[in-house]
PDB file of C-alpha atoms in Angstrom:
ATOM      1  CA  UNK S 514      19.513  -2.180  -6.679  1.00  0.00           C
ATOM      2  CA  UNK S 515      17.162  -3.677  -4.107  1.00  0.00           C
ATOM      3  CA  UNK S 516      16.110  -0.966  -1.660  1.00  0.00           C
ATOM      4  CA  UNK S 517      14.161  -3.455   0.484  1.00  0.00           C
ATOM      5  CA  UNK S 518      14.661  -7.185   0.855  1.00  0.00           C
ATOM      6  CA  UNK S 519      13.272  -9.670   3.356  1.00  0.00           C
ATOM      7  CA  UNK S 520      13.967 -13.361   3.857  1.00  0.00           C
ATOM      8  CA  UNK S 521      11.464 -15.461   5.807  1.00  0.00           C
ATOM      9  CA  UNK S 522      10.628 -12.369   7.859  1.00  0.00           C
ATOM     10  CA  UNK S 523       8.480 -13.468  10.795  1.00  0.00           C
ATOM     11  CA  UNK S 524       7.118 -11.482  13.717  1.00  0.00           C
ATOM     12  CA  UNK S 525       5.144 -12.749  16.717  1.00  0.00           C
ATOM     13  CA  UNK S 526       3.507 -10.652  19.410  1.00  0.00           C
ATOM     14  CA  UNK S 527       3.246 -13.143  22.235  1.00  0.00           C
ATOM     15  CA  UNK S 528       1.736 -16.266  20.674  1.00  0.00           C
ATOM     16  CA  UNK S 529       0.060 -14.293  17.896  1.00  0.00           C
ATOM     17  CA  UNK S 530       1.802 -14.252  14.494  1.00  0.00           C
ATOM     18  CA  UNK S 531       1.727 -10.865  12.765  1.00  0.00           C
ATOM     19  CA  UNK S 532       4.110 -11.686   9.899  1.00  0.00           C
ATOM     20  CA  UNK S 533       4.572 -15.165   8.433  1.00  0.00           C
ATOM     21  CA  UNK S 534       7.804 -15.840   6.512  1.00  0.00           C
ATOM     22  CA  UNK S 535       7.657 -12.801   4.242  1.00  0.00           C
ATOM     23  CA  UNK S 536      10.015 -13.002   1.253  1.00  0.00           C
ATOM     24  CA  UNK S 537       9.871  -9.652  -0.483  1.00  0.00           C
ATOM     25  CA  UNK S 538      12.142  -7.773  -2.877  1.00  0.00           C
ATOM     26  CA  UNK S 539      11.576  -4.142  -3.844  1.00  0.00           C
ATOM     27  CA  UNK S 540      13.834  -2.591  -6.440  1.00  0.00           C
ATOM     28  CA  UNK S 541      14.769   1.066  -6.619  1.00  0.00           C
ATOM     29  CA  UNK S 542      12.434   3.418  -8.451  1.00  0.00           C
ATOM     30  CA  UNK S 543       8.681   3.532  -8.900  1.00  0.00           C
ATOM     31  CA  UNK S 544       5.709   3.414  -6.562  1.00  0.00           C
ATOM     32  CA  UNK S 545       4.797   0.283  -4.634  1.00  0.00           C
ATOM     33  CA  UNK S 546       1.334   0.015  -3.082  1.00  0.00           C
ATOM     34  CA  UNK S 547       1.145  -2.148   0.040  1.00  0.00           C
ATOM     35  CA  UNK S 548      -2.413  -3.454   0.365  1.00  0.00           C
ATOM     36  CA  UNK S 549      -4.298  -5.595   2.833  1.00  0.00           C
ATOM     37  CA  UNK S 550      -7.253  -5.565   5.180  1.00  0.00           C
ATOM     38  CA  UNK S 551      -7.048  -3.934   8.608  1.00  0.00           C
ATOM     39  CA  UNK S 552      -4.917  -6.128  10.848  1.00  0.00           C
ATOM     40  CA  UNK S 553      -3.267  -7.924   7.929  1.00  0.00           C
ATOM     41  CA  UNK S 554       0.212  -6.916   9.138  1.00  0.00           C
ATOM     42  CA  UNK S 555       1.044  -3.944   6.887  1.00  0.00           C
ATOM     43  CA  UNK S 556       2.215  -1.562   9.628  1.00  0.00           C
ATOM     44  CA  UNK S 557       4.149  -4.323  11.388  1.00  0.00           C
ATOM     45  CA  UNK S 558       5.870  -5.164   8.103  1.00  0.00           C
ATOM     46  CA  UNK S 559       6.912  -1.550   7.547  1.00  0.00           C
ATOM     47  CA  UNK S 560       8.113  -1.081  11.135  1.00  0.00           C
ATOM     48  CA  UNK S 561      10.085  -4.336  11.042  1.00  0.00           C
ATOM     49  CA  UNK S 562      11.663  -3.456   7.695  1.00  0.00           C
ATOM     50  CA  UNK S 563      12.734  -0.101   9.143  1.00  0.00           C
ATOM     51  CA  UNK S 564      14.196  -1.684  12.273  1.00  0.00           C
ATOM     52  CA  UNK S 565      11.641  -0.283  14.739  1.00  0.00           C
ATOM     53  CA  UNK S 566      10.505  -3.832  15.519  1.00  0.00           C
ATOM     54  CA  UNK S 567      12.904  -6.737  15.900  1.00  0.00           C
ATOM     55  CA  UNK S 568      11.846  -9.796  13.890  1.00  0.00           C
ATOM     56  CA  UNK S 569      11.152 -13.025  15.737  1.00  0.00           C
ATOM     57  CA  UNK S 570      13.020 -14.781  12.940  1.00  0.00           C
ATOM     58  CA  UNK S 571      14.158 -14.040   9.423  1.00  0.00           C
ATOM     59  CA  UNK S 572      15.924 -11.011   8.018  1.00  0.00           C
ATOM     60  CA  UNK S 573      15.218  -7.600   6.504  1.00  0.00           C
ATOM     61  CA  UNK S 574      17.512  -5.115   4.787  1.00  0.00           C
ATOM     62  CA  UNK S 575      17.049  -1.509   3.627  1.00  0.00           C
ATOM     63  CA  UNK S 576      19.367   0.226   1.155  1.00  0.00           C
ATOM     64  CA  UNK S 577      21.669  -2.795   1.475  1.00  0.00           C
ATOM     65  CA  UNK S 578      21.925  -2.637   5.283  1.00  0.00           C
ATOM     66  CA  UNK S 579      20.550  -4.943   7.943  1.00  0.00           C
ATOM     67  CA  UNK S 580      17.385  -3.211   9.185  1.00  0.00           C
ATOM     68  CA  UNK S 581      18.638  -3.355  12.771  1.00  0.00           C
ATOM     69  CA  UNK S 582      22.010  -1.810  11.837  1.00  0.00           C
ATOM     70  CA  UNK S 583      21.194   1.049   9.448  1.00  0.00           C
ATOM     71  CA  UNK S 584      23.894   3.766   9.798  1.00  0.00           C
ATOM     72  CA  UNK S 585      22.708   7.242  10.788  1.00  0.00           C
ATOM     73  CA  UNK S 586      23.823   8.780   7.477  1.00  0.00           C
ATOM     74  CA  UNK S 587      21.803   6.149   5.588  1.00  0.00           C
ATOM     75  CA  UNK S 588      18.698   6.709   7.699  1.00  0.00           C
ATOM     76  CA  UNK S 589      18.739  10.291   6.389  1.00  0.00           C
ATOM     77  CA  UNK S 590      17.973   8.779   2.966  1.00  0.00           C
ATOM     78  CA  UNK S 591      14.735   7.270   4.290  1.00  0.00           C
ATOM     79  CA  UNK S 592      11.530   9.235   4.810  1.00  0.00           C
ATOM     80  CA  UNK S 593       8.854   7.597   6.962  1.00  0.00           C
ATOM     81  CA  UNK S 594       5.360   8.906   7.636  1.00  0.00           C
ATOM     82  CA  UNK S 595       3.472   7.072  10.392  1.00  0.00           C
ATOM     83  CA  UNK S 596      -0.288   6.593  10.268  1.00  0.00           C
ATOM     84  CA  UNK S 597      -0.873   8.613  13.474  1.00  0.00           C
ATOM     85  CA  UNK S 598       0.842  11.811  12.170  1.00  0.00           C
ATOM     86  CA  UNK S 599       2.703  12.440  15.431  1.00  0.00           C
ATOM     87  CA  UNK S 600       4.013  16.000  15.967  1.00  0.00           C
ATOM     88  CA  UNK S 601       5.039  18.309  18.827  1.00  0.00           C
ATOM     89  CA  UNK S 602       1.605  19.760  19.590  1.00  0.00           C
ATOM     90  CA  UNK S 603       2.913  22.711  21.623  1.00  0.00           C
ATOM     91  CA  UNK S 604       5.026  24.065  18.739  1.00  0.00           C
ATOM     92  CA  UNK S 605       3.893  26.459  16.061  1.00  0.00           C
ATOM     93  CA  UNK S 606       4.154  25.204  12.486  1.00  0.00           C
ATOM     94  CA  UNK S 607       7.160  27.396  11.673  1.00  0.00           C
ATOM     95  CA  UNK S 608       8.927  26.309  14.852  1.00  0.00           C
ATOM     96  CA  UNK S 609       8.361  22.642  14.038  1.00  0.00           C
ATOM     97  CA  UNK S 610       9.662  23.068  10.481  1.00  0.00           C
ATOM     98  CA  UNK S 611      12.747  24.986  11.648  1.00  0.00           C
ATOM     99  CA  UNK S 612      13.504  22.346  14.281  1.00  0.00           C
ATOM    100  CA  UNK S 613      13.222  19.521  11.768  1.00  0.00           C
ATOM    101  CA  UNK S 614      15.241  21.371   9.129  1.00  0.00           C
ATOM    102  CA  UNK S 615      18.113  21.836  11.583  1.00  0.00           C
ATOM    103  CA  UNK S 616      18.599  18.053  11.621  1.00  0.00           C
ATOM    104  CA  UNK S 617      19.118  17.700   7.856  1.00  0.00           C
ATOM    105  CA  UNK S 618      21.934  19.339   5.852  1.00  0.00           C
ATOM    106  CA  UNK S 619      20.098  19.102   2.493  1.00  0.00           C
ATOM    107  CA  UNK S 620      16.687  20.474   3.409  1.00  0.00           C
ATOM    108  CA  UNK S 621      14.559  21.373   0.374  1.00  0.00           C
ATOM    109  CA  UNK S 622      12.767  24.538   1.468  1.00  0.00           C
ATOM    110  CA  UNK S 623      10.969  24.887  -1.852  1.00  0.00           C
ATOM    111  CA  UNK S 624       9.370  21.442  -1.579  1.00  0.00           C
ATOM    112  CA  UNK S 625       8.600  21.953   2.095  1.00  0.00           C
ATOM    113  CA  UNK S 626       6.852  25.272   1.430  1.00  0.00           C
ATOM    114  CA  UNK S 627       4.990  23.892  -1.572  1.00  0.00           C
ATOM    115  CA  UNK S 628       3.527  21.024   0.449  1.00  0.00           C
ATOM    116  CA  UNK S 629       2.540  23.299   3.343  1.00  0.00           C
ATOM    117  CA  UNK S 630       0.750  25.636   0.935  1.00  0.00           C
ATOM    118  CA  UNK S 631      -0.939  22.702  -0.803  1.00  0.00           C
ATOM    119  CA  UNK S 632      -2.642  21.820   2.481  1.00  0.00           C
ATOM    120  CA  UNK S 633      -3.433  25.491   3.266  1.00  0.00           C
ATOM    121  CA  UNK S 634      -1.556  25.472   6.561  1.00  0.00           C
ATOM    122  CA  UNK S 635      -1.104  28.704   8.537  1.00  0.00           C
ATOM    123  CA  UNK S 636       2.526  28.758   9.663  1.00  0.00           C
ATOM    124  CA  UNK S 637       1.733  30.815  12.773  1.00  0.00           C
ATOM    125  CA  UNK S 638      -0.776  28.266  14.080  1.00  0.00           C
ATOM    126  CA  UNK S 639       0.068  25.928  16.910  1.00  0.00           C
ATOM    127  CA  UNK S 640       0.104  22.309  15.809  1.00  0.00           C
ATOM    128  CA  UNK S 641      -2.506  21.348  18.412  1.00  0.00           C
ATOM    129  CA  UNK S 642      -4.949  23.652  16.604  1.00  0.00           C
ATOM    130  CA  UNK S 643      -4.432  22.125  13.151  1.00  0.00           C
ATOM    131  CA  UNK S 644      -7.042  19.853  11.609  1.00  0.00           C
ATOM    132  CA  UNK S 645      -6.165  16.198  11.079  1.00  0.00           C
ATOM    133  CA  UNK S 646      -5.703  16.867   7.365  1.00  0.00           C
ATOM    134  CA  UNK S 647      -3.372  19.785   8.030  1.00  0.00           C
ATOM    135  CA  UNK S 648      -1.314  17.685  10.451  1.00  0.00           C
ATOM    136  CA  UNK S 649      -1.034  15.011   7.769  1.00  0.00           C
ATOM    137  CA  UNK S 650       0.100  17.625   5.250  1.00  0.00           C
ATOM    138  CA  UNK S 651       2.671  19.062   7.645  1.00  0.00           C
ATOM    139  CA  UNK S 652       4.008  15.572   8.384  1.00  0.00           C
ATOM    140  CA  UNK S 653       4.281  14.893   4.659  1.00  0.00           C
ATOM    141  CA  UNK S 654       6.240  18.119   4.125  1.00  0.00           C
ATOM    142  CA  UNK S 655       8.658  17.147   6.910  1.00  0.00           C
ATOM    143  CA  UNK S 656       9.149  13.693   5.372  1.00  0.00           C
ATOM    144  CA  UNK S 657       9.767  14.968   1.832  1.00  0.00           C
ATOM    145  CA  UNK S 658      11.909  18.037   2.511  1.00  0.00           C
ATOM    146  CA  UNK S 659      15.101  16.085   3.410  1.00  0.00           C
ATOM    147  CA  UNK S 660      14.937  14.716  -0.151  1.00  0.00           C
ATOM    148  CA  UNK S 661      15.083  10.997   0.796  1.00  0.00           C
ATOM    149  CA  UNK S 662      15.726   8.245  -1.742  1.00  0.00           C
ATOM    150  CA  UNK S 663      13.216   5.875  -0.119  1.00  0.00           C
ATOM    151  CA  UNK S 664       9.864   7.223   1.065  1.00  0.00           C
ATOM    152  CA  UNK S 665       7.565   5.010   3.139  1.00  0.00           C
ATOM    153  CA  UNK S 666       4.073   6.311   3.888  1.00  0.00           C
ATOM    154  CA  UNK S 667       1.832   4.311   6.216  1.00  0.00           C
ATOM    155  CA  UNK S 668      -1.779   5.035   5.234  1.00  0.00           C
ATOM    156  CA  UNK S 669      -1.277   8.818   4.916  1.00  0.00           C
ATOM    157  CA  UNK S 670      -4.947   9.484   4.079  1.00  0.00           C
ATOM    158  CA  UNK S 671      -6.330   7.678   7.152  1.00  0.00           C
ATOM    159  CA  UNK S 672      -9.086   9.703   8.818  1.00  0.00           C
ATOM    160  CA  UNK S 673      -8.857  12.668   6.450  1.00  0.00           C
ATOM    161  CA  UNK S 674     -11.919  14.512   5.194  1.00  0.00           C
ATOM    162  CA  UNK S 675     -12.639  14.670   1.482  1.00  0.00           C
ATOM    163  CA  UNK S 676     -10.771  17.959   0.917  1.00  0.00           C
ATOM    164  CA  UNK S 677      -7.647  16.867   2.778  1.00  0.00           C
ATOM    165  CA  UNK S 678      -7.758  13.465   1.091  1.00  0.00           C
ATOM    166  CA  UNK S 679      -7.819  15.151  -2.319  1.00  0.00           C
ATOM    167  CA  UNK S 680      -4.828  17.310  -1.363  1.00  0.00           C
ATOM    168  CA  UNK S 681      -2.976  14.218  -0.165  1.00  0.00           C
ATOM    169  CA  UNK S 682      -3.778  12.380  -3.383  1.00  0.00           C
ATOM    170  CA  UNK S 683      -2.500  15.257  -5.519  1.00  0.00           C
ATOM    171  CA  UNK S 684       0.728  15.328  -3.510  1.00  0.00           C
ATOM    172  CA  UNK S 685       1.151  11.556  -3.919  1.00  0.00           C
ATOM    173  CA  UNK S 686       0.529  11.705  -7.670  1.00  0.00           C
ATOM    174  CA  UNK S 687       3.264  14.360  -7.991  1.00  0.00           C
ATOM    175  CA  UNK S 688       5.574  12.247  -5.848  1.00  0.00           C
ATOM    176  CA  UNK S 689       4.930   9.059  -7.819  1.00  0.00           C
ATOM    177  CA  UNK S 690       5.968  10.857 -11.020  1.00  0.00           C
ATOM    178  CA  UNK S 691       9.588  11.126  -9.797  1.00  0.00           C
ATOM    179  CA  UNK S 692      11.354   8.014 -11.166  1.00  0.00           C
ATOM    180  CA  UNK S 693      14.499   8.572  -9.100  1.00  0.00           C
ATOM    181  CA  UNK S 694      12.508   8.064  -5.882  1.00  0.00           C
ATOM    182  CA  UNK S 695      11.152   4.820  -4.448  1.00  0.00           C
ATOM    183  CA  UNK S 696       7.749   5.300  -2.845  1.00  0.00           C
ATOM    184  CA  UNK S 697       6.229   2.555  -0.692  1.00  0.00           C
ATOM    185  CA  UNK S 698       2.637   3.435   0.082  1.00  0.00           C
ATOM    186  CA  UNK S 699       0.379   1.544   2.460  1.00  0.00           C
ATOM    187  CA  UNK S 700      -3.031   2.791   1.414  1.00  0.00           C
ATOM    188  CA  UNK S 701      -6.775   2.329   1.267  1.00  0.00           C
ATOM    189  CA  UNK S 702      -6.983   4.558  -1.832  1.00  0.00           C
ATOM    190  CA  UNK S 703      -7.598   1.520  -4.021  1.00  0.00           C
ATOM    191  CA  UNK S 704      -9.858   3.509  -6.335  1.00  0.00           C
ATOM    192  CA  UNK S 705      -6.896   5.739  -7.237  1.00  0.00           C
ATOM    193  CA  UNK S 706      -4.365   2.933  -7.457  1.00  0.00           C
ATOM    194  CA  UNK S 707      -3.949   3.078 -11.227  1.00  0.00           C
ATOM    195  CA  UNK S 708      -2.843   6.707 -10.946  1.00  0.00           C
ATOM    196  CA  UNK S 709      -0.310   5.958  -8.234  1.00  0.00           C
ATOM    197  CA  UNK S 710       1.257   2.511  -8.333  1.00  0.00           C
ATOM    198  CA  UNK S 711       3.572   0.601 -10.651  1.00  0.00           C
ATOM    199  CA  UNK S 712       3.779  -2.429  -8.380  1.00  0.00           C
ATOM    200  CA  UNK S 713       1.518  -3.946  -5.729  1.00  0.00           C
ATOM    201  CA  UNK S 714       2.298  -6.004  -2.636  1.00  0.00           C
ATOM    202  CA  UNK S 715      -0.663  -7.829  -1.103  1.00  0.00           C
ATOM    203  CA  UNK S 716      -0.686  -9.060   2.502  1.00  0.00           C
ATOM    204  CA  UNK S 717      -3.304 -11.500   3.825  1.00  0.00           C
ATOM    205  CA  UNK S 718      -3.250 -12.688   7.443  1.00  0.00           C
ATOM    206  CA  UNK S 719       0.404 -11.750   7.832  1.00  0.00           C
ATOM    207  CA  UNK S 720       1.530 -13.655   4.729  1.00  0.00           C
ATOM    208  CA  UNK S 721       2.670 -12.341   1.361  1.00  0.00           C
ATOM    209  CA  UNK S 722      -0.140 -13.124  -1.071  1.00  0.00           C
ATOM    210  CA  UNK S 723       1.194 -11.369  -4.179  1.00  0.00           C
ATOM    211  CA  UNK S 724       4.000  -9.065  -5.297  1.00  0.00           C
ATOM    212  CA  UNK S 725       3.942  -8.026  -8.944  1.00  0.00           C
ATOM    213  CA  UNK S 726       3.479  -5.111 -11.338  1.00  0.00           C
ATOM    214  CA  UNK S 727      -0.069  -3.779 -11.236  1.00  0.00           C
ATOM    215  CA  UNK S 728      -0.447  -4.510 -14.939  1.00  0.00           C
ATOM    216  CA  UNK S 729       0.483  -8.166 -14.366  1.00  0.00           C
ATOM    217  CA  UNK S 730      -2.086  -8.461 -11.586  1.00  0.00           C
ATOM    218  CA  UNK S 731      -4.800  -7.097 -13.869  1.00  0.00           C
ATOM    219  CA  UNK S 732      -3.853  -9.672 -16.507  1.00  0.00           C
ATOM    220  CA  UNK S 733      -3.689 -12.602 -14.083  1.00  0.00           C
ATOM    221  CA  UNK S 734      -6.741 -11.995 -11.875  1.00  0.00           C
ATOM    222  CA  UNK S 735     -10.226 -11.475 -13.275  1.00  0.00           C
ATOM    223  CA  UNK S 736     -13.925 -11.697 -12.360  1.00  0.00           C
ATOM    224  CA  UNK S 737     -16.283 -13.899 -14.347  1.00  0.00           C
ATOM    225  CA  UNK S 738     -20.057 -14.244 -14.452  1.00  0.00           C
ATOM    226  CA  UNK S 739     -21.735 -17.606 -14.990  1.00  0.00           C
ATOM    227  CA  UNK S 740     -25.369 -18.661 -15.028  1.00  0.00           C
ATOM    228  CA  UNK S 741     -26.902 -20.178 -11.911  1.00  0.00           C
ATOM    229  CA  UNK S 742     -28.822 -22.605 -14.080  1.00  0.00           C
ATOM    230  CA  UNK S 743     -27.340 -26.104 -14.104  1.00  0.00           C
ATOM    231  CA  UNK S 744     -24.540 -25.020 -11.783  1.00  0.00           C
ATOM    232  CA  UNK S 745     -22.017 -27.893 -11.489  1.00  0.00           C
ATOM    233  CA  UNK S 746     -21.973 -29.429  -8.018  1.00  0.00           C
ATOM    234  CA  UNK S 747     -18.162 -29.248  -7.808  1.00  0.00           C
ATOM    235  CA  UNK S 748     -17.852 -25.583  -8.851  1.00  0.00           C
ATOM    236  CA  UNK S 749     -15.983 -24.658  -5.654  1.00  0.00           C
ATOM    237  CA  UNK S 750     -13.146 -26.959  -6.752  1.00  0.00           C
ATOM    238  CA  UNK S 751     -12.281 -24.987  -9.896  1.00  0.00           C
ATOM    239  CA  UNK S 752      -8.521 -24.259  -9.934  1.00  0.00           C
ATOM    240  CA  UNK S 753      -7.522 -20.674  -9.166  1.00  0.00           C
ATOM    241  CA  UNK S 754     -10.780 -19.775  -7.418  1.00  0.00           C
ATOM    242  CA  UNK S 755     -10.178 -16.834  -5.086  1.00  0.00           C
ATOM    243  CA  UNK S 756     -13.631 -15.463  -4.322  1.00  0.00           C
ATOM    244  CA  UNK S 757     -17.256 -16.174  -5.195  1.00  0.00           C
ATOM    245  CA  UNK S 758     -20.502 -14.259  -4.858  1.00  0.00           C
ATOM    246  CA  UNK S 759     -24.044 -15.251  -5.775  1.00  0.00           C
ATOM    247  CA  UNK S 760     -26.607 -12.717  -6.948  1.00  0.00           C
ATOM    248  CA  UNK S 761     -30.221 -13.301  -7.950  1.00  0.00           C
ATOM    249  CA  UNK S 762     -29.385 -14.449 -11.463  1.00  0.00           C
ATOM    250  CA  UNK S 763     -25.656 -15.148 -11.645  1.00  0.00           C
ATOM    251  CA  UNK S 764     -22.566 -16.427  -9.864  1.00  0.00           C
ATOM    252  CA  UNK S 765     -19.499 -14.196  -9.896  1.00  0.00           C
ATOM    253  CA  UNK S 766     -16.141 -15.945  -9.648  1.00  0.00           C
ATOM    254  CA  UNK S 767     -12.796 -14.249  -9.081  1.00  0.00           C
ATOM    255  CA  UNK S 768     -10.128 -16.432 -10.672  1.00  0.00           C
ATOM    256  CA  UNK S 769      -6.355 -16.428 -10.866  1.00  0.00           C
ATOM    257  CA  UNK S 770      -4.816 -17.161 -14.262  1.00  0.00           C
ATOM    258  CA  UNK S 771      -4.716 -15.656 -17.739  1.00  0.00           C
ATOM    259  CA  UNK S 772      -8.054 -14.783 -19.297  1.00  0.00           C
ATOM    260  CA  UNK S 773      -7.786 -17.630 -21.793  1.00  0.00           C
ATOM    261  CA  UNK S 774      -6.894 -20.134 -19.071  1.00  0.00           C
ATOM    262  CA  UNK S 775      -9.824 -19.052 -16.912  1.00  0.00           C
ATOM    263  CA  UNK S 776     -12.257 -19.335 -19.809  1.00  0.00           C
ATOM    264  CA  UNK S 777     -11.060 -22.852 -20.638  1.00  0.00           C
ATOM    265  CA  UNK S 778     -11.380 -23.926 -16.998  1.00  0.00           C
ATOM    266  CA  UNK S 779     -14.946 -22.637 -16.822  1.00  0.00           C
ATOM    267  CA  UNK S 780     -15.882 -24.468 -19.999  1.00  0.00           C
ATOM    268  CA  UNK S 781     -14.216 -27.663 -18.736  1.00  0.00           C
ATOM    269  CA  UNK S 782     -16.335 -27.506 -15.572  1.00  0.00           C
ATOM    270  CA  UNK S 783     -19.366 -26.999 -17.815  1.00  0.00           C
ATOM    271  CA  UNK S 784     -20.389 -23.604 -16.503  1.00  0.00           C
ATOM    272  CA  UNK S 785     -23.133 -22.014 -18.566  1.00  0.00           C
ATOM    273  CA  UNK S 786     -22.480 -18.746 -20.446  1.00  0.00           C
ATOM    274  CA  UNK S 787     -19.145 -17.701 -18.864  1.00  0.00           C
ATOM    275  CA  UNK S 788     -18.195 -14.096 -19.521  1.00  0.00           C
ATOM    276  CA  UNK S 789     -15.462 -11.916 -18.092  1.00  0.00           C
ATOM    277  CA  UNK S 790     -16.751  -8.806 -16.353  1.00  0.00           C
ATOM    278  CA  UNK S 791     -15.305  -5.436 -17.264  1.00  0.00           C
ATOM    279  CA  UNK S 792     -14.612  -4.156 -13.744  1.00  0.00           C
ATOM    280  CA  UNK S 793     -11.999  -1.812 -12.344  1.00  0.00           C
ATOM    281  CA  UNK S 794      -8.948  -2.865 -10.352  1.00  0.00           C
ATOM    282  CA  UNK S 795     -10.599  -1.729  -7.109  1.00  0.00           C
ATOM    283  CA  UNK S 796     -13.280  -4.404  -7.454  1.00  0.00           C
ATOM    284  CA  UNK S 797     -10.759  -7.121  -8.317  1.00  0.00           C
ATOM    285  CA  UNK S 798      -8.496  -6.220  -5.402  1.00  0.00           C
ATOM    286  CA  UNK S 799     -11.407  -6.062  -2.967  1.00  0.00           C
ATOM    287  CA  UNK S 800     -12.449  -9.595  -3.937  1.00  0.00           C
ATOM    288  CA  UNK S 801      -8.853 -10.841  -3.824  1.00  0.00           C
ATOM    289  CA  UNK S 802      -8.260  -9.493  -0.298  1.00  0.00           C
ATOM    290  CA  UNK S 803     -11.632 -10.510   1.147  1.00  0.00           C
TER     291      UNK S 803
END
């Protein structure tokens, strides 16, 4: 089953395009990391998919329903955490939890309490007195406790200190281990991506740049080092070139294609001493999105 599907999804704000003909399919189950630079269109994509923004053109569906016509009972199957962690600041934590729980017939108190304890939140404290990390943890508990099938988290670690970020990461790792759930995570935690994601969706300048299993991306995008000596004049024309960087003694090229294909291309262009660098996925993704 496709839990999310878009067809030529386009969104303009005035004359400025935020999304450009996004065609995306996300199947049920697993963890999908939504990645892109600031301003790439990630939040707009999530809000448009959920029906909070009306597309300029194109179409989006969630759980098989038009995003602008999701029935109330189906919305209860969707958990959405916004990047600003909005809460009723005048409430105490317990009051906020009780209020939220009253709206959902299948509230999981065990999961709610576990998440609150994980972030060391005092239930008697007013929300306005919580730290940013504690507010993020409380928001996460409120999103997870209704036991949704689809969970969408928009940069949940944004602005958190190192302790709160670690608590958030641990909660996300536990969540990603539940195969019956579909987790869509917009994140800057690229260094932890291999622990979290099965699938990645990359957005560049409002357009879909890639959507594939993380393992496939690692096999199809790589970074190579070549000697600066006798550098071919047409090196920028090499097929599949995504990113380049010169250092004092080498040129690093990020290329798209299988490792064997990339090696053959480099030899064809007569690069000297091509070798594939053993770098982590964070480095490859950073180059790809630059």
